[in-house]
PDB file of C-alpha atoms in Angstrom:
ATOM      1  CA  MET A   1     -43.137 -10.966 162.746  1.00 64.00           C
ATOM      2  CA  ARG A   2     -41.789  -8.001 160.783  1.00 66.00           C
ATOM      3  CA  GLY A   3     -39.885  -6.788 163.855  1.00 64.00           C
ATOM      4  CA  VAL A   4     -38.254 -10.189 164.284  1.00 58.00           C
ATOM      5  CA  VAL A   5     -37.104 -10.236 160.646  1.00 54.00           C
ATOM      6  CA  GLN A   6     -35.681  -6.714 160.960  1.00 55.00           C
ATOM      7  CA  THR A   7     -33.863  -7.688 164.151  1.00 55.00           C
ATOM      8  CA  VAL A   8     -32.380 -10.792 162.510  1.00 46.00           C
ATOM      9  CA  ILE A   9     -31.240  -8.775 159.478  1.00 51.00           C
ATOM     10  CA  PHE A  10     -29.741  -6.117 161.765  1.00 48.00           C
ATOM     11  CA  LEU A  11     -27.819  -8.777 163.721  1.00 47.00           C
ATOM     12  CA  ILE A  12     -26.508 -10.376 160.524  1.00 52.00           C
ATOM     13  CA  VAL A  13     -25.295  -7.011 159.208  1.00 44.00           C
ATOM     14  CA  LEU A  14     -23.739  -6.175 162.587  1.00 43.00           C
ATOM     15  CA  ALA A  15     -21.929  -9.528 162.760  1.00 48.00           C
ATOM     16  CA  THR A  16     -20.633  -9.090 159.202  1.00 43.00           C
ATOM     17  CA  LEU A  17     -19.279  -5.622 159.957  1.00 42.00           C
ATOM     18  CA  ALA A  18     -17.728  -6.727 163.246  1.00 41.00           C
ATOM     19  CA  SER A  19     -15.864  -9.560 161.526  1.00 40.00           C
ATOM     20  CA  THR A  20     -14.175  -7.142 159.092  1.00 40.00           C
ATOM     21  CA  ILE A  21     -13.021  -4.640 161.729  1.00 40.00           C
ATOM     22  CA  GLU A  22      -9.639  -5.278 163.322  1.00 46.00           C
ATOM     23  CA  PRO A  23      -8.530  -3.876 166.666  1.00 48.00           C
ATOM     24  CA  ASP A  24      -6.324  -0.769 166.430  1.00 48.00           C
ATOM     25  CA  ARG A  25      -3.355  -2.620 167.881  1.00 65.00           C
ATOM     26  CA  VAL A  26      -3.375  -5.227 165.096  1.00 80.00           C
ATOM     27  CA  LYS A  27      -2.127  -3.784 161.823  1.00 90.00           C
ATOM     28  CA  ARG A  28      -1.804  -5.929 158.725  1.00 92.00           C
ATOM     29  CA  CYS A  29       1.327  -5.547 156.620  1.00 94.00           C
ATOM     30  CA  LYS A  30       3.106  -6.923 153.573  1.00 91.00           C
ATOM     31  CA  ASN A  31       6.575  -5.737 154.669  1.00 91.00           C
ATOM     32  CA  SER A  32       8.325  -4.111 157.628  1.00 92.00           C
ATOM     33  CA  LYS A  33       8.295  -0.646 156.023  1.00 93.00           C
ATOM     34  CA  GLN A  34       4.572  -0.505 156.820  1.00 94.00           C
ATOM     35  CA  CYS A  35       5.164  -0.974 160.570  1.00 95.00           C
ATOM     36  CA  LYS A  36       6.204   1.818 162.928  1.00 89.00           C
ATOM     37  CA  ASN A  37       8.509   0.824 165.806  1.00 87.00           C
ATOM     38  CA  GLY A  38       8.675  -2.796 164.757  1.00 94.00           C
ATOM     39  CA  CYS A  39       8.591  -5.278 161.927  1.00 95.00           C
ATOM     40  CA  CYS A  40       6.140  -7.277 159.839  1.00 95.00           C
ATOM     41  CA  LEU A  41       5.697 -10.728 161.380  1.00 94.00           C
ATOM     42  CA  THR A  42       4.830 -13.408 158.850  1.00 90.00           C
ATOM     43  CA  LYS A  43       1.722 -15.493 159.412  1.00 83.00           C
ATOM     44  CA  VAL A  44       3.134 -18.386 157.371  1.00 78.00           C
ATOM     45  CA  GLN A  45       3.151 -21.612 159.359  1.00 68.00           C
ATOM     46  CA  LEU A  46       5.865 -24.004 158.255  1.00 65.00           C
ATOM     47  CA  ARG A  47       5.236 -27.655 157.547  1.00 61.00           C
ATOM     48  CA  GLY A  48       8.447 -29.451 156.816  1.00 57.00           C
ATOM     49  CA  LYS A  49      10.382 -27.336 154.343  1.00 54.00           C
ATOM     50  CA  ARG A  50       7.302 -25.865 152.699  1.00 56.00           C
ATOM     51  CA  GLY A  51       5.190 -22.945 153.839  1.00 51.00           C
ATOM     52  CA  LEU A  52       1.482 -22.496 153.414  1.00 51.00           C
ATOM     53  CA  ASP A  53       0.042 -19.721 151.260  1.00 52.00           C
ATOM     54  CA  TYR A  54       1.385 -16.302 152.214  1.00 63.00           C
ATOM     55  CA  ASN A  55      -1.196 -13.562 152.664  1.00 69.00           C
ATOM     56  CA  GLY A  56       0.782 -10.943 154.557  1.00 80.00           C
ATOM     57  CA  GLY A  57       1.533 -10.522 158.215  1.00 91.00           C
ATOM     58  CA  ILE A  58       0.878  -8.346 161.234  1.00 94.00           C
ATOM     59  CA  CYS A  59       3.021  -5.592 162.716  1.00 96.00           C
ATOM     60  CA  GLY A  60       5.000  -6.560 165.807  1.00 95.00           C
ATOM     61  CA  THR A  61       7.254  -4.570 168.127  1.00 95.00           C
ATOM     62  CA  PHE A  62      11.028  -4.737 168.519  1.00 96.00           C
ATOM     63  CA  GLY A  63      12.210  -7.046 171.291  1.00 96.00           C
ATOM     64  CA  GLU A  64      12.856  -5.695 174.788  1.00 97.00           C
ATOM     65  CA  ILE A  65      15.155  -7.072 177.494  1.00 97.00           C
ATOM     66  CA  GLY A  66      14.145 -10.657 178.237  1.00 97.00           C
ATOM     67  CA  ASP A  67      12.071 -11.138 175.066  1.00 96.00           C
ATOM     68  CA  ASP A  68      12.626 -14.169 172.833  1.00 95.00           C
ATOM     69  CA  CYS A  69      14.553 -13.528 169.620  1.00 95.00           C
ATOM     70  CA  LEU A  70      16.075 -15.398 166.670  1.00 93.00           C
ATOM     71  CA  ILE A  71      19.588 -15.335 165.234  1.00 92.00           C
ATOM     72  CA  ALA A  72      19.764 -16.075 161.506  1.00 84.00           C
ATOM     73  CA  THR A  73      22.055 -19.026 160.807  1.00 82.00           C
ATOM     74  CA  ASP A  74      23.380 -20.760 157.705  1.00 82.00           C
ATOM     75  CA  GLY A  75      20.748 -23.093 156.336  1.00 83.00           C
ATOM     76  CA  ALA A  76      17.896 -21.397 158.197  1.00 85.00           C
ATOM     77  CA  ILE A  77      14.607 -21.124 156.342  1.00 86.00           C
ATOM     78  CA  ALA A  78      13.963 -17.483 155.468  1.00 86.00           C
ATOM     79  CA  PRO A  79      10.523 -15.957 156.014  1.00 87.00           C
ATOM     80  CA  PRO A  80       8.711 -14.418 153.016  1.00 86.00           C
ATOM     81  CA  ILE A  81      10.524 -11.342 151.656  1.00 88.00           C
ATOM     82  CA  GLY A  82       9.925  -8.213 153.757  1.00 89.00           C
ATOM     83  CA  THR A  83       8.792 -10.127 156.857  1.00 91.00           C
ATOM     84  CA  GLU A  84      10.367 -11.706 159.929  1.00 92.00           C
ATOM     85  CA  TRP A  85       9.714 -14.793 162.064  1.00 92.00           C
ATOM     86  CA  LYS A  86      10.284 -12.580 165.143  1.00 93.00           C
ATOM     87  CA  CYS A  87      11.082  -8.867 165.350  1.00 95.00           C
ATOM     88  CA  PRO A  88      14.741  -8.164 166.125  1.00 95.00           C
ATOM     89  CA  CYS A  89      15.805  -6.778 169.486  1.00 97.00           C
ATOM     90  CA  GLY A  90      15.380  -3.026 169.969  1.00 96.00           C
ATOM     91  CA  ASP A  91      18.117  -0.374 169.938  1.00 95.00           C
ATOM     92  CA  GLY A  92      21.018  -1.069 172.286  1.00 96.00           C
ATOM     93  CA  LEU A  93      20.066  -4.741 172.648  1.00 97.00           C
ATOM     94  CA  ILE A  94      21.465  -7.923 171.125  1.00 96.00           C
ATOM     95  CA  CYS A  95      20.069 -11.406 170.708  1.00 97.00           C
ATOM     96  CA  ASP A  96      22.087 -13.682 173.003  1.00 96.00           C
ATOM     97  CA  GLY A  97      21.828 -17.164 171.488  1.00 94.00           C
ATOM     98  CA  SER A  98      20.878 -20.186 173.574  1.00 93.00           C
ATOM     99  CA  GLY A  99      22.221 -22.839 171.223  1.00 92.00           C
ATOM    100  CA  GLN A 100      18.698 -24.198 170.695  1.00 92.00           C
ATOM    101  CA  PHE A 101      17.116 -24.650 167.272  1.00 89.00           C
ATOM    102  CA  THR A 102      13.664 -25.754 166.158  1.00 80.00           C
ATOM    103  CA  LEU A 103      12.854 -28.013 163.256  1.00 78.00           C
ATOM    104  CA  PRO A 104      12.412 -26.866 160.618  1.00 79.00           C
ATOM    105  CA  ASN A 105      15.401 -24.589 161.171  1.00 86.00           C
ATOM    106  CA  ILE A 106      14.359 -20.918 161.323  1.00 89.00           C
ATOM    107  CA  GLY A 107      17.429 -19.850 163.304  1.00 90.00           C
ATOM    108  CA  GLU A 108      18.990 -20.051 166.749  1.00 93.00           C
ATOM    109  CA  HIS A 109      16.719 -19.082 169.629  1.00 95.00           C
ATOM    110  CA  GLY A 110      17.918 -16.467 172.084  1.00 95.00           C
ATOM    111  CA  VAL A 111      16.952 -13.712 174.501  1.00 97.00           C
ATOM    112  CA  CYS A 112      17.276  -9.940 174.036  1.00 98.00           C
ATOM    113  CA  THR A 113      19.973  -8.585 176.381  1.00 97.00           C
ATOM    114  CA  GLU A 114      21.964  -5.369 176.732  1.00 96.00           C
ATOM    115  CA  GLU A 115      25.029  -5.068 174.498  1.00 87.00           C
TER     116      GLU A 115
END
């Protein structure tokens, strides 16, 4: 019986530790300055014109050719300060707008292409 209790306690401790460890490729951030080769992507999910509680974001990479991107437009809802809805296109690339918008408006959707 003692061995069973020890095993259960060990599994509980192991599960607790595993839930607090993040993979190396996922880095939490509060702003883009904390992310190398990318930006801080907000985790806020919009509902109407209001966002849910903001508790930081995760680092993302700059867009490459063919990746989705966003073009900021007048009236677009801004993400929390220091974060982005999507990382901008990488060096030498531009976001070619498609003319499509989502509601709520977070900007014009596009694709990263060469300048």
